[in-house]
Amino acid sequence: MTSGPLQLRITAEASNLAVARTFIGTALRVLEQPESIIDDLRLAVSELLTVLVKENQGPIELELTMNEHDLRTAISGPTTLPPLPADITKMVGMLAPDGLELGDSSWVIRVSRE
């Protein structure tokens, strides 16, 4: 099954963290993903978004795509993204062992579907 892309654009406000978690959870349930992946991805995205909210880096865009091999969640801001604290990078890396790509303008979490 291929899906793509599902998108959400929010401002960098703490109240929008719940909006983003709901978006991820709802989208992944519609895409019939296991609850374990939904829980891990919601937590990983929430942690990354918290960094952007603290830095007031908005607006924030989330893009979720899925193909037969992996599920990809991209987070981007309006400018160069701030460095991630080491503890956040480590935690997200444990939740998404298939990949965390830290670019200057986007962060991408990959979860293998195989």
GROMACS .gro file of N, CA and C in nm:
model
  342
    1MET      N    1   0.084  -0.118   0.000
    1MET     CA    2   0.000   0.000   0.000
    1MET      C    3   0.088   0.124   0.000
    2THR      N    4   0.059   0.216  -0.086
    2THR     CA    5   0.130   0.343  -0.091
    2THR      C    6   0.033   0.454  -0.057
    3SER      N    7   0.080   0.546   0.024
    3SER     CA    8  -0.003   0.660   0.061
    3SER      C    9   0.083   0.784   0.057
    4GLY      N   10   0.024   0.890   0.013
    4GLY     CA   11   0.105   1.007   0.025
    4GLY      C   12   0.045   1.127  -0.037
    5PRO      N   13   0.105   1.231  -0.005
    5PRO     CA   14   0.147   1.261   0.132
    5PRO      C   15   0.030   1.317   0.213
    6LEU      N   16   0.031   1.289   0.340
    6LEU     CA   17  -0.065   1.350   0.432
    6LEU      C   18   0.009   1.463   0.501
    7GLN      N   19  -0.049   1.582   0.504
    7GLN     CA   20   0.023   1.699   0.552
    7GLN      C   21  -0.054   1.775   0.659
    8LEU      N   22   0.024   1.837   0.748
    8LEU     CA   23  -0.031   1.923   0.853
    8LEU      C   24   0.062   2.042   0.868
    9ARG      N   25   0.006   2.160   0.876
    9ARG     CA   26   0.084   2.282   0.900
    9ARG      C   27   0.030   2.346   1.027
   10ILE      N   28   0.121   2.373   1.122
   10ILE     CA   29   0.082   2.430   1.250
   10ILE      C   30   0.177   2.543   1.287
   11THR      N   31   0.133   2.627   1.379
   11THR     CA   32   0.221   2.729   1.435
   11THR      C   33   0.302   2.668   1.549
   12ALA      N   34   0.411   2.732   1.586
   12ALA     CA   35   0.500   2.680   1.690
   12ALA      C   36   0.448   2.719   1.828
   13GLU      N   37   0.335   2.661   1.864
   13GLU     CA   38   0.273   2.685   1.995
   13GLU      C   39   0.254   2.553   2.066
   14ALA      N   40   0.272   2.554   2.197
   14ALA     CA   41   0.262   2.431   2.276
   14ALA      C   42   0.127   2.362   2.258
   15SER      N   43   0.021   2.440   2.241
   15SER     CA   44  -0.112   2.380   2.226
   15SER      C   45  -0.123   2.297   2.098
   16ASN      N   46  -0.036   2.322   2.001
   16ASN     CA   47  -0.042   2.247   1.876
   16ASN      C   48   0.031   2.113   1.882
   17LEU      N   49   0.101   2.085   1.992
   17LEU     CA   50   0.162   1.953   2.006
   17LEU      C   51   0.055   1.846   2.010
   18ALA      N   52  -0.054   1.872   2.079
   18ALA     CA   53  -0.165   1.775   2.084
   18ALA      C   54  -0.228   1.758   1.946
   19VAL      N   55  -0.237   1.866   1.871
   19VAL     CA   56  -0.291   1.860   1.734
   19VAL      C   57  -0.205   1.767   1.649
   20ALA      N   58  -0.073   1.784   1.659
   20ALA     CA   59   0.020   1.702   1.581
   20ALA      C   60   0.012   1.555   1.623
   21ARG      N   61   0.005   1.528   1.753
   21ARG     CA   62  -0.007   1.389   1.800
   21ARG      C   63  -0.136   1.325   1.749
   22THR      N   64  -0.244   1.400   1.753
   22THR     CA   65  -0.372   1.349   1.702
   22THR      C   66  -0.364   1.322   1.553
   23PHE      N   67  -0.302   1.413   1.477
   23PHE     CA   68  -0.285   1.396   1.333
   23PHE      C   69  -0.209   1.266   1.303
   24ILE      N   70  -0.095   1.246   1.371
   24ILE     CA   71  -0.015   1.126   1.349
   24ILE      C   72  -0.094   1.001   1.384
   25GLY      N   73  -0.158   1.001   1.500
   25GLY     CA   74  -0.235   0.884   1.543
   25GLY      C   75  -0.348   0.851   1.449
   26THR      N   76  -0.425   0.951   1.410
   26THR     CA   77  -0.539   0.929   1.321
   26THR      C   78  -0.492   0.881   1.183
   27ALA      N   79  -0.391   0.947   1.129
   27ALA     CA   80  -0.340   0.909   0.995
   27ALA      C   81  -0.289   0.766   0.995
   28LEU      N   82  -0.215   0.728   1.097
   28LEU     CA   83  -0.159   0.593   1.100
   28LEU      C   84  -0.266   0.487   1.124
   29ARG      N   85  -0.370   0.521   1.197
   29ARG     CA   86  -0.480   0.424   1.214
   29ARG      C   87  -0.554   0.405   1.083
   30VAL      N   88  -0.576   0.513   1.009
   30VAL     CA   89  -0.640   0.503   0.878
   30VAL      C   90  -0.554   0.418   0.785
   31LEU      N   91  -0.422   0.430   0.799
   31LEU     CA   92  -0.330   0.351   0.716
   31LEU      C   93  -0.307   0.211   0.773
   32GLU      N   94  -0.382   0.177   0.877
   32GLU     CA   95  -0.384   0.043   0.938
   32GLU      C   96  -0.246   0.000   0.989
   33GLN      N   97  -0.180   0.092   1.059
   33GLN     CA   98  -0.050   0.061   1.118
   33GLN      C   99  -0.068   0.006   1.259
   34PRO      N  100   0.024  -0.078   1.305
   34PRO     CA  101   0.015  -0.135   1.440
   34PRO      C  102   0.025  -0.025   1.548
   35GLU      N  103  -0.043  -0.049   1.659
   35GLU     CA  104  -0.043   0.049   1.768
   35GLU      C  105   0.098   0.077   1.820
   36SER      N  106   0.187  -0.022   1.816
   36SER     CA  107   0.323   0.000   1.864
   36SER      C  108   0.395   0.105   1.778
   37ILE      N  109   0.376   0.102   1.648
   37ILE     CA  110   0.436   0.202   1.559
   37ILE      C  111   0.370   0.337   1.583
   38ILE      N  112   0.239   0.337   1.599
   38ILE     CA  113   0.167   0.463   1.623
   38ILE      C  114   0.219   0.529   1.750
   39ASP      N  115   0.229   0.453   1.857
   39ASP     CA  116   0.274   0.509   1.985
   39ASP      C  117   0.416   0.563   1.975
   40ASP      N  118   0.507   0.485   1.915
   40ASP     CA  119   0.646   0.528   1.903
   40ASP      C  120   0.659   0.652   1.816
   41LEU      N  121   0.589   0.655   1.705
   41LEU     CA  122   0.601   0.768   1.614
   41LEU      C  123   0.539   0.894   1.674
   42ARG      N  124   0.426   0.879   1.743
   42ARG     CA  125   0.366   0.995   1.809
   42ARG      C  126   0.461   1.056   1.911
   43LEU      N  127   0.528   0.971   1.989
   43LEU     CA  128   0.622   1.020   2.090
   43LEU      C  129   0.742   1.086   2.024
   44ALA      N  130   0.798   1.022   1.921
   44ALA     CA  131   0.915   1.078   1.852
   44ALA      C  132   0.882   1.214   1.790
   45VAL      N  133   0.770   1.224   1.722
   45VAL     CA  134   0.729   1.350   1.660
   45VAL      C  135   0.706   1.456   1.767
   46SER      N  136   0.641   1.419   1.875
   46SER     CA  137   0.615   1.514   1.983
   46SER      C  138   0.745   1.571   2.040
   47GLU      N  139   0.844   1.484   2.060
   47GLU     CA  140   0.973   1.530   2.113
   47GLU      C  141   1.042   1.627   2.017
   48LEU      N  142   1.039   1.595   1.888
   48LEU     CA  143   1.102   1.683   1.789
   48LEU      C  144   1.028   1.816   1.780
   49LEU      N  145   0.897   1.811   1.782
   49LEU     CA  146   0.819   1.935   1.774
   49LEU      C  147   0.839   2.023   1.897
   50THR      N  148   0.858   1.960   2.012
   50THR     CA  149   0.881   2.036   2.134
   50THR      C  150   1.006   2.123   2.121
   51VAL      N  151   1.109   2.071   2.056
   51VAL     CA  152   1.230   2.150   2.033
   51VAL      C  153   1.197   2.273   1.949
   52LEU      N  154   1.117   2.256   1.844
   52LEU     CA  155   1.081   2.369   1.758
   52LEU      C  156   0.993   2.469   1.830
   53VAL      N  157   0.902   2.421   1.914
   53VAL     CA  158   0.816   2.512   1.991
   53VAL      C  159   0.900   2.593   2.088
   54LYS      N  160   0.993   2.528   2.157
   54LYS     CA  161   1.079   2.600   2.252
   54LYS      C  162   1.163   2.706   2.182
   55GLU      N  163   1.203   2.677   2.060
   55GLU     CA  164   1.285   2.771   1.982
   55GLU      C  165   1.198   2.870   1.903
   56ASN      N  166   1.066   2.855   1.913
   56ASN     CA  167   0.969   2.936   1.839
   56ASN      C  168   0.999   2.933   1.688
   57GLN      N  169   1.022   2.813   1.638
   57GLN     CA  170   1.052   2.792   1.496
   57GLN      C  171   0.924   2.751   1.425
   58GLY      N  172   0.851   2.847   1.373
   58GLY     CA  173   0.726   2.814   1.307
   58GLY      C  174   0.708   2.899   1.184
   59PRO      N  175   0.614   2.868   1.101
   59PRO     CA  176   0.524   2.754   1.110
   59PRO      C  177   0.599   2.623   1.087
   60ILE      N  178   0.537   2.515   1.134
   60ILE     CA  179   0.593   2.382   1.126
   60ILE      C  180   0.507   2.299   1.031
   61GLU      N  181   0.571   2.223   0.945
   61GLU     CA  182   0.499   2.134   0.854
   61GLU      C  183   0.536   1.990   0.883
   62LEU      N  184   0.435   1.905   0.888
   62LEU     CA  185   0.454   1.761   0.899
   62LEU      C  186   0.405   1.699   0.770
   63GLU      N  187   0.479   1.602   0.720
   63GLU     CA  188   0.437   1.530   0.601
   63GLU      C  189   0.459   1.382   0.624
   64LEU      N  190   0.354   1.305   0.610
   64LEU     CA  191   0.357   1.161   0.633
   64LEU      C  192   0.334   1.091   0.501
   65THR      N  193   0.427   1.003   0.462
   65THR     CA  194   0.411   0.923   0.341
   65THR      C  195   0.443   0.778   0.374
   66MET      N  196   0.384   0.688   0.298
   66MET     CA  197   0.404   0.547   0.321
   66MET      C  198   0.412   0.476   0.186
   67ASN      N  199   0.506   0.383   0.174
   67ASN     CA  200   0.510   0.295   0.058
   67ASN      C  201   0.523   0.152   0.107
   68GLU      N  202   0.550   0.060   0.016
   68GLU     CA  203   0.555  -0.080   0.057
   68GLU      C  204   0.673  -0.111   0.148
   69HIS      N  205   0.774  -0.023   0.153
   69HIS     CA  206   0.893  -0.049   0.232
   69HIS      C  207   0.902   0.027   0.363
   70ASP      N  208   0.857   0.151   0.363
   70ASP     CA  209   0.871   0.228   0.487
   70ASP      C  210   0.766   0.337   0.502
   71LEU      N  211   0.762   0.387   0.624
   71LEU     CA  212   0.675   0.497   0.663
   71LEU      C  213   0.768   0.613   0.691
   72ARG      N  214   0.740   0.726   0.632
   72ARG     CA  215   0.830   0.842   0.641
   72ARG      C  216   0.754   0.961   0.698
   73THR      N  217   0.809   1.020   0.803
   73THR     CA  218   0.751   1.140   0.861
   73THR      C  219   0.856   1.250   0.854
   74ALA      N  220   0.824   1.356   0.781
   74ALA     CA  221   0.916   1.469   0.767
   74ALA      C  222   0.862   1.588   0.845
   75ILE      N  223   0.951   1.653   0.917
   75ILE     CA  224   0.918   1.773   0.994
   75ILE      C  225   1.005   1.885   0.941
   76SER      N  226   0.943   1.995   0.903
   76SER     CA  227   1.023   2.107   0.853
   76SER      C  228   0.971   2.237   0.911
   77GLY      N  229   1.062   2.332   0.920
   77GLY     CA  230   1.029   2.465   0.970
   77GLY      C  231   1.057   2.568   0.862
   78PRO      N  232   1.043   2.694   0.896
   78PRO     CA  233   1.057   2.800   0.795
   78PRO      C  234   1.201   2.831   0.757
   79THR      N  235   1.295   2.796   0.845
   79THR     CA  236   1.436   2.831   0.823
   79THR      C  237   1.522   2.712   0.861
   80THR      N  238   1.648   2.735   0.878
   80THR     CA  239   1.738   2.630   0.924
   80THR      C  240   1.693   2.585   1.063
   81LEU      N  241   1.680   2.454   1.080
   81LEU     CA  242   1.633   2.400   1.208
   81LEU      C  243   1.745   2.404   1.311
   82PRO      N  244   1.708   2.422   1.439
   82PRO     CA  245   1.811   2.426   1.543
   82PRO      C  246   1.871   2.287   1.565
   83PRO      N  247   1.991   2.280   1.621
   83PRO     CA  248   2.049   2.149   1.653
   83PRO      C  249   1.962   2.078   1.756
   84LEU      N  250   1.955   1.947   1.744
   84LEU     CA  251   1.879   1.869   1.842
   84LEU      C  252   1.968   1.837   1.961
   85PRO      N  253   1.915   1.849   2.083
   85PRO     CA  254   1.992   1.804   2.199
   85PRO      C  255   2.023   1.655   2.188
   86ALA      N  256   2.138   1.614   2.239
   86ALA     CA  257   2.183   1.475   2.227
   86ALA      C  258   2.082   1.376   2.286
   87ASP      N  259   2.020   1.412   2.399
   87ASP     CA  260   1.925   1.319   2.461
   87ASP      C  261   1.801   1.297   2.374
   88ILE      N  262   1.756   1.401   2.304
   88ILE     CA  263   1.641   1.388   2.215
   88ILE      C  264   1.680   1.303   2.094
   89THR      N  265   1.797   1.329   2.038
   89THR     CA  266   1.844   1.251   1.924
   89THR      C  267   1.853   1.104   1.959
   90LYS      N  268   1.906   1.073   2.076
   90LYS     CA  269   1.919   0.934   2.120
   90LYS      C  270   1.783   0.870   2.140
   91MET      N  271   1.692   0.939   2.206
   91MET     CA  272   1.560   0.884   2.233
   91MET      C  273   1.484   0.858   2.103
   92VAL      N  274   1.485   0.955   2.012
   92VAL     CA  275   1.414   0.938   1.884
   92VAL      C  276   1.481   0.826   1.805
   93GLY      N  277   1.612   0.816   1.812
   93GLY     CA  278   1.682   0.707   1.744
   93GLY      C  279   1.640   0.571   1.795
   94MET      N  280   1.611   0.559   1.924
   94MET     CA  281   1.563   0.432   1.979
   94MET      C  282   1.421   0.402   1.933
   95LEU      N  283   1.338   0.506   1.922
   95LEU     CA  284   1.199   0.487   1.879
   95LEU      C  285   1.190   0.458   1.730
   96ALA      N  286   1.284   0.509   1.654
   96ALA     CA  287   1.284   0.492   1.507
   96ALA      C  288   1.418   0.435   1.465
   97PRO      N  289   1.446   0.309   1.499
   97PRO     CA  290   1.577   0.252   1.471
   97PRO      C  291   1.610   0.241   1.322
   98ASP      N  292   1.510   0.257   1.236
   98ASP     CA  293   1.534   0.247   1.092
   98ASP      C  294   1.584   0.377   1.032
   99GLY      N  295   1.583   0.484   1.108
   99GLY     CA  296   1.641   0.604   1.054
   99GLY      C  297   1.588   0.734   1.108
  100LEU      N  298   1.680   0.821   1.142
  100LEU     CA  299   1.651   0.960   1.175
  100LEU      C  300   1.751   1.042   1.096
  101GLU      N  301   1.701   1.119   1.000
  101GLU     CA  302   1.787   1.202   0.917
  101GLU      C  303   1.772   1.347   0.962
  102LEU      N  304   1.883   1.407   1.000
  102LEU     CA  305   1.882   1.545   1.049
  102LEU      C  306   1.942   1.636   0.944
  103GLY      N  307   1.857   1.700   0.867
  103GLY     CA  308   1.902   1.796   0.768
  103GLY      C  309   1.892   1.937   0.821
  104ASP      N  310   1.940   2.032   0.742
  104ASP     CA  311   1.933   2.172   0.784
  104ASP      C  312   1.791   2.226   0.785
  105SER      N  313   1.708   2.176   0.693
  105SER     CA  314   1.572   2.232   0.682
  105SER      C  315   1.463   2.130   0.711
  106SER      N  316   1.500   2.005   0.738
  106SER     CA  317   1.398   1.907   0.775
  106SER      C  318   1.459   1.793   0.856
  107TRP      N  319   1.375   1.734   0.937
  107TRP     CA  320   1.410   1.614   1.012
  107TRP      C  321   1.318   1.504   0.961
  108VAL      N  322   1.373   1.389   0.930
  108VAL     CA  323   1.293   1.280   0.873
  108VAL      C  324   1.309   1.156   0.960
  109ILE      N  325   1.196   1.098   0.998
  109ILE     CA  326   1.193   0.973   1.073
  109ILE      C  327   1.145   0.865   0.977
  110ARG      N  328   1.220   0.756   0.967
  110ARG     CA  329   1.180   0.643   0.882
  110ARG      C  330   1.155   0.521   0.969
  111VAL      N  331   1.047   0.453   0.941
  111VAL     CA  332   1.014   0.329   1.009
  111VAL      C  333   0.992   0.223   0.902
  112SER      N  334   1.068   0.115   0.910
  112SER     CA  335   1.056   0.007   0.811
  112SER      C  336   0.924  -0.066   0.830
  113ARG      N  337   0.862  -0.103   0.718
  113ARG     CA  338   0.737  -0.179   0.722
  113ARG      C  339   0.761  -0.324   0.689
  114GLU      N  340   0.887  -0.364   0.676
  114GLU     CA  341   0.918  -0.502   0.638
  114GLU      C  342   0.945  -0.589   0.758
   0.00000   0.00000   0.00000
